């Protein structure tokens, strides 16, 4: 027997977590954002229960401003693997006048992402939800447990989390509590990319560079994904070779100029990059502790 | 601004030949380690430096770090690496790390996961948590202070948690002018202590986390007298855990039975020890049935071999009973199964251990109810002395005997971390309240067999022409439990039912006359009554019990002793004011005057039932009415 590589150990740990939740909770769901971390999670979930399909549905929180390519990829994946998909969306956004151009980022993410997520979790009565959080993403996440307990109102209390020893997870929960489970807690961004490359996991083409219509705004390179994008006076979309390191709502997610059209080139760019992954997301800007505040409110 | 250490820089290979770099990275192994040190030993600085030198920090994080360093840093204008790893907002304000945080970095040879844990005395719990998954521990000592009490405590804890690779990092060597004599004397001190604890070997390294000496390359020009490895070189070359685990006998606790269709019945789990191949003879523990491995099925195809650390799905040759919690093991060397064992355990909850109370115990994939005997002793983690103890409080460590409601499969922790480590869960708060390491099985469990009787409990009940029940009356002192229970028994007797009434005061004169009124004694009191009630129900009787039984946990314990539906909780719901006003025995008066301690409702809590089967109210009902109502609820009893 050979010494297991770090990826083999990470894979085994994640599969163990998926199976543990399936065995010990009543109604689990997987949050499926269609991004690279979600794609790895889906792959791991399929491995965990092979030859059976994952014994839980996928939940996608759609903001209404998702990249079209992402929605296409989602539908194709669901079809191909025979998954059960639930889409949660704030249907009233338009009448409430909420959109990524006029609404402040805090209110926008609350109304379009956090609230629909909480609503869907409560309505379906899911008692456990898999999320793609990784501990290397951000300082607040480094202390997050694999099993994170949320109150009935989905709040996170950083002072009141359970110790996790060995690979023994305490899944007992109080009435109305639910659990967020992070099976890829111990993976780094490099691990994710390398695993995608090794396992040949199909990902949204937006991660790969190609010519896309772009405008530059507030130091961010934005892609004009559809004709709802409001061009400012004098703004003219310019074709540039760009790709994304992280995917959110298209008017809020910064692209990077890149020539990387295959996996290894992406990894090379990532390793040589000087900015962290979340730099491209408008939501995370603010004080360094802001992710913790969001998490306490129920943002994943 | 500090220079990055050049030996970490893999940039050149990344830029020149990404394929070669990825090929190298793909084959790296993983080492998990824990860092422990006292407050101000420079732990966060060391970790920050490892992350920084291995390029795990991006420009945007770095600029945040620089501005934070100026604002709240403790290193003047220099970068305060500690700020990189101090996480939650509250603790940043206090300037201390208060939890376990996991960090990641990579070198050319390995990937590392670091558990960063605090040095404060009150956080033993966090250190034990971080140590439970680590293969190696870095014990930090401030060169100016030497081996402190905390150093001893941390070393003892990581040794207790089974870590056999220890590094003694003597930090802040720059502040003692890199003096060899200082280093040597600290190492000698530590060696003496290590022997006392049973630590066989450790690796001492003189370092400066702040200046970077002997972190990535050795010897540093400042310590020419040091001829060992640098910290990173050492971390890159020690043996990793799963290699050793693969040499033991095969074990896989079954986590999930996968049965997508009639042709496929697989047992999924994480292999904890050993290796397995198709054709290997295996035994299912605890049942003891044997079979052979038919195939090792995975998403990537069937495997020829699998080993410790891998999550797989096994198919067996025979249709044997096997479910979650069972262990599939090497047929000729299976682990043992027992319902009694001795363990060292750490208490992790604000509310102290209650000996005798039932807790959930999770080990492998097994979840059982366990009760803990009063500890044999508590271990003073500073002096390692054995102290007499009746319970364990938060952060205390002790040794006790455990018994479980059914046999579980385990191994001594020294042999297998995964099959010897367990957690305890409070049945009400659901909090993880303890963590234990099994020392050895108490063989009694294998010697005391259940005596199968020819006349079964069903026969007893049939002879009496009735259905056994335990009517468990609970309520405050003076609520009317005994009066109503007595009334119910009288009416049942008129209906030719065979009954027996166990009354609180009477039992305390005989069976339980050795017990007092502390919480622990009250738990034991109820446990014994529960056992007696169960025997009587086995004999076919309708048992009535009238005890305050103030704690939900104990009432639930009794409920779980009996077959489903046989336990009927009768809540005599009399408000405290009413019961106190009655004060038939004058007890409330005494309690109010302080002559009676631990009196329920006064200075000891009464936990009212949340979902009693029957609730009666003696304010609106007479005892006879309450009794009639109860009888209507429990009939027909056949």
mmCIF file of N, CA, C and O in Angstrom, chain B residues 117-152:
data_model
loop_
_atom_site.group_PDB
_atom_site.id
_atom_site.type_symbol
_atom_site.label_atom_id
_atom_site.label_comp_id
_atom_site.label_asym_id
_atom_site.label_seq_id
_atom_site.Cartn_x
_atom_site.Cartn_y
_atom_site.Cartn_z
ATOM 1 N N UNK B 117 -3.748 26.403 18.658
ATOM 2 C CA UNK B 117 -4.571 26.372 19.862
ATOM 3 C C UNK B 117 -3.980 27.275 20.932
ATOM 4 O O UNK B 117 -2.792 27.526 20.957
ATOM 5 N N UNK B 118 -4.828 27.758 21.796
ATOM 6 C CA UNK B 118 -4.402 28.751 22.770
ATOM 7 C C UNK B 118 -3.655 28.145 23.951
ATOM 8 O O UNK B 118 -3.753 26.955 24.226
ATOM 9 N N UNK B 119 -2.952 28.986 24.653
ATOM 10 C CA UNK B 119 -2.146 28.506 25.766
ATOM 11 C C UNK B 119 -2.777 28.704 27.120
ATOM 12 O O UNK B 119 -2.261 28.241 28.118
ATOM 13 N N UNK B 120 -3.921 29.379 27.164
ATOM 14 C CA UNK B 120 -4.513 29.649 28.471
ATOM 15 C C UNK B 120 -4.998 28.395 29.169
ATOM 16 O O UNK B 120 -5.501 27.483 28.544
ATOM 17 N N UNK B 121 -4.869 28.404 30.461
ATOM 18 C CA UNK B 121 -5.239 27.266 31.283
ATOM 19 C C UNK B 121 -6.658 26.787 31.023
ATOM 20 O O UNK B 121 -6.923 25.612 30.899
ATOM 21 N N UNK B 122 -7.599 27.751 30.915
ATOM 22 C CA UNK B 122 -9.013 27.374 30.818
ATOM 23 C C UNK B 122 -9.369 26.750 29.473
ATOM 24 O O UNK B 122 -10.485 26.342 29.257
ATOM 25 N N UNK B 123 -8.409 26.685 28.544
ATOM 26 C CA UNK B 123 -8.790 26.182 27.248
ATOM 27 C C UNK B 123 -8.213 24.805 26.914
ATOM 28 O O UNK B 123 -7.995 24.475 25.761
ATOM 29 N N UNK B 124 -7.978 24.002 27.930
ATOM 30 C CA UNK B 124 -7.549 22.611 27.756
ATOM 31 C C UNK B 124 -8.404 21.924 26.690
ATOM 32 O O UNK B 124 -7.919 21.204 25.835
ATOM 33 N N UNK B 125 -9.688 22.191 26.758
ATOM 34 C CA UNK B 125 -10.652 21.619 25.839
ATOM 35 C C UNK B 125 -10.257 21.871 24.381
ATOM 36 O O UNK B 125 -10.277 20.973 23.546
ATOM 37 N N UNK B 126 -9.854 23.079 24.064
ATOM 38 C CA UNK B 126 -9.493 23.387 22.690
ATOM 39 C C UNK B 126 -8.208 22.677 22.274
ATOM 40 O O UNK B 126 -8.069 22.230 21.144
ATOM 41 N N UNK B 127 -7.289 22.575 23.210
ATOM 42 C CA UNK B 127 -6.039 21.922 22.872
ATOM 43 C C UNK B 127 -6.238 20.447 22.601
ATOM 44 O O UNK B 127 -5.663 19.884 21.680
ATOM 45 N N UNK B 128 -7.062 19.836 23.417
ATOM 46 C CA UNK B 128 -7.347 18.416 23.238
ATOM 47 C C UNK B 128 -8.012 18.207 21.878
ATOM 48 O O UNK B 128 -7.711 17.267 21.151
ATOM 49 N N UNK B 129 -8.903 19.122 21.519
ATOM 50 C CA UNK B 129 -9.570 19.041 20.220
ATOM 51 C C UNK B 129 -8.553 19.116 19.086
ATOM 52 O O UNK B 129 -8.544 18.287 18.184
ATOM 53 N N UNK B 130 -7.673 20.105 19.159
ATOM 54 C CA UNK B 130 -6.673 20.270 18.103
ATOM 55 C C UNK B 130 -5.722 19.082 18.034
ATOM 56 O O UNK B 130 -5.317 18.658 16.956
ATOM 57 N N UNK B 131 -5.388 18.521 19.192
ATOM 58 C CA UNK B 131 -4.423 17.419 19.235
ATOM 59 C C UNK B 131 -5.014 16.124 18.699
ATOM 60 O O UNK B 131 -4.288 15.249 18.236
ATOM 61 N N UNK B 132 -6.348 15.998 18.762
ATOM 62 C CA UNK B 132 -6.957 14.707 18.413
ATOM 63 C C UNK B 132 -6.721 14.316 16.962
ATOM 64 O O UNK B 132 -6.750 13.149 16.623
ATOM 65 N N UNK B 133 -6.492 15.298 16.084
ATOM 66 C CA UNK B 133 -6.289 14.956 14.669
ATOM 67 C C UNK B 133 -4.848 15.175 14.224
ATOM 68 O O UNK B 133 -4.545 15.038 13.046
ATOM 69 N N UNK B 134 -3.974 15.547 15.177
ATOM 70 C CA UNK B 134 -2.596 15.871 14.775
ATOM 71 C C UNK B 134 -1.678 14.662 14.859
ATOM 72 O O UNK B 134 -1.844 13.793 15.705
ATOM 73 N N UNK B 135 -0.693 14.619 13.951
ATOM 74 C CA UNK B 135 0.311 13.553 13.961
ATOM 75 C C UNK B 135 1.534 13.990 14.751
ATOM 76 O O UNK B 135 2.348 13.159 15.150
ATOM 77 N N UNK B 136 1.695 15.302 14.915
ATOM 78 C CA UNK B 136 2.911 15.833 15.514
ATOM 79 C C UNK B 136 2.556 17.083 16.297
ATOM 80 O O UNK B 136 1.583 17.768 15.973
ATOM 81 N N UNK B 137 3.331 17.373 17.356
ATOM 82 C CA UNK B 137 3.099 18.591 18.121
ATOM 83 C C UNK B 137 4.374 19.407 18.203
ATOM 84 O O UNK B 137 5.451 18.863 18.415
ATOM 85 N N UNK B 138 4.210 20.718 17.978
ATOM 86 C CA UNK B 138 5.326 21.632 18.184
ATOM 87 C C UNK B 138 5.059 22.356 19.506
ATOM 88 O O UNK B 138 4.081 23.089 19.628
ATOM 89 N N UNK B 139 5.903 22.073 20.510
ATOM 90 C CA UNK B 139 5.747 22.715 21.811
ATOM 91 C C UNK B 139 6.684 23.906 21.843
ATOM 92 O O UNK B 139 7.900 23.754 21.717
ATOM 93 N N UNK B 140 6.107 25.087 21.984
ATOM 94 C CA UNK B 140 6.929 26.294 21.975
ATOM 95 C C UNK B 140 7.324 26.707 23.383
ATOM 96 O O UNK B 140 6.492 26.700 24.293
ATOM 97 N N UNK B 141 8.577 27.067 23.522
ATOM 98 C CA UNK B 141 9.069 27.553 24.806
ATOM 99 C C UNK B 141 9.784 28.871 24.547
ATOM 100 O O UNK B 141 10.537 28.983 23.575
ATOM 101 N N UNK B 142 9.540 29.853 25.363
ATOM 102 C CA UNK B 142 10.242 31.126 25.266
ATOM 103 C C UNK B 142 11.634 30.942 25.882
ATOM 104 O O UNK B 142 11.746 30.593 27.065
ATOM 105 N N UNK B 143 12.677 31.181 25.095
ATOM 106 C CA UNK B 143 14.051 30.924 25.563
ATOM 107 C C UNK B 143 14.368 31.703 26.836
ATOM 108 O O UNK B 143 15.197 31.292 27.643
ATOM 109 N N UNK B 144 13.678 32.827 27.030
ATOM 110 C CA UNK B 144 13.957 33.631 28.229
ATOM 111 C C UNK B 144 13.312 33.030 29.471
ATOM 112 O O UNK B 144 13.716 33.293 30.589
ATOM 113 N N UNK B 145 12.252 32.245 29.255
ATOM 114 C CA UNK B 145 11.485 31.741 30.407
ATOM 115 C C UNK B 145 11.707 30.263 30.689
ATOM 116 O O UNK B 145 11.480 29.797 31.802
ATOM 117 N N UNK B 146 12.100 29.513 29.674
ATOM 118 C CA UNK B 146 12.338 28.087 29.876
ATOM 119 C C UNK B 146 11.056 27.288 30.013
ATOM 120 O O UNK B 146 9.972 27.740 29.629
ATOM 121 N N UNK B 147 11.169 26.084 30.563
ATOM 122 C CA UNK B 147 10.035 25.174 30.687
ATOM 123 C C UNK B 147 9.107 25.657 31.804
ATOM 124 O O UNK B 147 9.506 25.722 32.964
ATOM 125 N N UNK B 148 7.886 26.022 31.429
ATOM 126 C CA UNK B 148 6.922 26.520 32.414
ATOM 127 C C UNK B 148 5.893 25.436 32.718
ATOM 128 O O UNK B 148 5.852 24.397 32.075
ATOM 129 N N UNK B 149 5.054 25.758 33.686
ATOM 130 C CA UNK B 149 3.991 24.818 34.012
ATOM 131 C C UNK B 149 3.113 24.525 32.784
ATOM 132 O O UNK B 149 2.730 23.389 32.550
ATOM 133 N N UNK B 150 2.834 25.573 32.003
ATOM 134 C CA UNK B 150 2.023 25.372 30.798
ATOM 135 C C UNK B 150 2.704 24.413 29.821
ATOM 136 O O UNK B 150 2.048 23.623 29.159
ATOM 137 N N UNK B 151 4.027 24.524 29.719
ATOM 138 C CA UNK B 151 4.773 23.651 28.804
ATOM 139 C C UNK B 151 4.542 22.191 29.205
ATOM 140 O O UNK B 151 4.319 21.325 28.372
ATOM 141 N N UNK B 152 4.586 21.970 30.517
ATOM 142 C CA UNK B 152 4.388 20.613 31.019
ATOM 143 C C UNK B 152 2.977 20.149 30.735
ATOM 144 O O UNK B 152 2.744 19.017 30.315
#
